[in-house]
Tab-separated table of C-alpha atoms in Angstrom:
chain	number	residue	atom	x	y	z
A	186	MET	CA	0.000	0.000	0.000
A	187	THR	CA	2.741	2.472	0.985
A	188	MET	CA	4.794	1.455	-2.044
A	189	ASP	CA	1.868	2.100	-4.381
A	190	LYS	CA	1.340	5.536	-2.870
A	191	LEU	CA	5.049	6.351	-3.052
A	192	GLN	CA	5.152	5.226	-6.683
A	193	LYS	CA	2.149	7.429	-7.536
A	194	LEU	CA	3.806	10.336	-5.752
A	195	HIS	CA	7.025	9.679	-7.643
A	196	ASN	CA	5.147	9.711	-10.962
A	197	SER	CA	3.391	12.949	-10.040
A	198	VAL	CA	6.672	14.614	-9.120
A	199	GLN	CA	8.103	13.591	-12.490
A	200	LYS	CA	5.129	15.298	-14.152
A	201	LEU	CA	5.659	18.328	-11.922
A	202	GLU	CA	9.217	18.624	-13.218
A	203	THR	CA	7.959	18.792	-16.796
A	204	VAL	CA	5.211	21.247	-15.952
A	205	LEU	CA	7.611	23.545	-14.094
A	206	GLN	CA	9.858	23.643	-17.145
A	207	GLU	CA	6.858	24.529	-19.301
A	208	VAL	CA	5.686	27.229	-16.871
A	209	TRP	CA	9.072	28.948	-16.866
A	210	SER	CA	9.430	28.652	-20.616
A	211	LEU	CA	6.057	30.334	-21.087
A	212	ALA	CA	6.853	32.946	-18.430
A	213	ASP	CA	10.019	33.781	-20.366
A	214	GLU	CA	8.001	34.072	-23.571
A	215	ILE	CA	5.521	36.421	-21.899
A	216	SER	CA	8.291	38.591	-20.476
A	217	GLU	CA	9.617	39.096	-24.007
A	218	ASP	CA	6.211	39.775	-25.541
A	219	ASP	CA	5.982	43.367	-26.838
A	220	GLU	CA	2.405	43.896	-25.671
A	221	PHE	CA	3.197	42.601	-22.181
A	222	ARG	CA	6.326	44.776	-22.008
A	223	GLU	CA	4.183	47.765	-22.951
A	224	LEU	CA	1.834	47.008	-20.052
A	225	LEU	CA	4.810	46.806	-17.676
A	226	LYS	CA	6.164	50.086	-19.029
A	227	LYS	CA	2.787	51.778	-18.678
A	228	ALA	CA	2.446	50.559	-15.075
A	229	LYS	CA	5.978	51.691	-14.224
A	230	GLN	CA	5.377	55.152	-15.711
A	231	TYR	CA	2.081	55.423	-13.851
A	232	LYS	CA	3.749	54.522	-10.554
A	233	ALA	CA	6.413	57.146	-11.262
A	234	LYS	CA	3.559	59.644	-11.791
A	235	LYS	CA	4.504	60.170	-15.417
A	236	LEU	CA	1.081	59.057	-16.673
A	237	ASN	CA	-2.351	60.338	-15.762
A	238	SER	CA	-4.873	57.898	-14.428
A	239	GLY	CA	-7.086	58.187	-17.494
A	240	GLU	CA	-7.126	54.427	-17.688
A	241	ASN	CA	-7.646	52.165	-14.717
A	242	LEU	CA	-3.922	51.802	-14.141
A	243	ASP	CA	-4.264	51.246	-10.397
A	244	ASP	CA	-5.985	47.990	-11.232
A	245	LEU	CA	-3.330	47.104	-13.823
A	246	CYS	CA	-0.523	47.785	-11.346
A	247	GLU	CA	-2.247	45.646	-8.734
A	248	LYS	CA	-2.731	42.756	-11.153
A	249	LEU	CA	0.849	42.936	-12.441
A	250	GLU	CA	2.141	42.961	-8.876
A	251	GLU	CA	-0.002	39.931	-8.019
A	252	TYR	CA	1.300	38.200	-11.170
A	253	GLN	CA	4.917	38.894	-10.225
A	254	ASN	CA	4.440	37.857	-6.587
A	255	SER	CA	2.748	34.626	-7.638
A	256	LEU	CA	5.444	33.882	-10.199
A	257	GLU	CA	8.130	34.347	-7.550
A	258	GLN	CA	6.465	31.636	-5.444
A	259	ILE	CA	7.024	29.021	-8.156
A	260	PRO	CA	10.392	27.252	-8.060
A	261	GLU	CA	12.542	28.607	-10.879
A	262	ASP	CA	13.354	25.223	-12.277
A	263	GLY	CA	12.694	21.598	-11.638
A	264	THR	CA	15.519	21.330	-9.113
A	265	ALA	CA	13.173	21.117	-6.137
A	266	ALA	CA	11.096	18.512	-7.959
A	267	VAL	CA	14.223	16.564	-8.952
A	268	ASP	CA	15.443	16.571	-5.336
A	269	PHE	CA	12.022	15.417	-4.127
A	270	GLU	CA	11.907	12.760	-6.839
A	271	ASP	CA	15.341	11.501	-5.760
A	272	ALA	CA	14.271	11.410	-2.122
A	273	ILE	CA	11.167	9.385	-3.017
A	274	SER	CA	13.233	6.983	-5.152
A	275	GLU	CA	15.669	6.441	-2.316
A	276	LEU	CA	12.816	5.812	0.089
A	277	ILE	CA	11.255	3.305	-2.318
A	278	GLU	CA	14.598	1.546	-2.728
A	279	TRP	CA	15.104	1.385	1.039
A	280	ILE	CA	11.638	-0.078	1.603
A	281	GLU	CA	12.161	-2.671	-1.157
A	282	LYS	CA	15.561	-3.620	0.255
A	283	GLU	CA	14.190	-4.032	3.760
A	284	LYS	CA	11.307	-6.298	2.732
């Protein structure tokens, strides 16, 4: 029972590794997107009081800040997942050896 659960966890962590790589690849693409860069520039100028609040830039600034804060919470690469995957593998091996 424990082995089955550990194996499922191991498989999920392997998928997590792949997904993290995809997330960061897409985040890099977004950061280089001209339209997205323009939004960042507009928000920065607004915060520096160089733009009037004709548009709802408070809301934009808030959403961009939330985006950035959330992005910073995601591990930058699959290293954490790889380490966790290794730890699970070692645990599985130990349990199998001790049976």
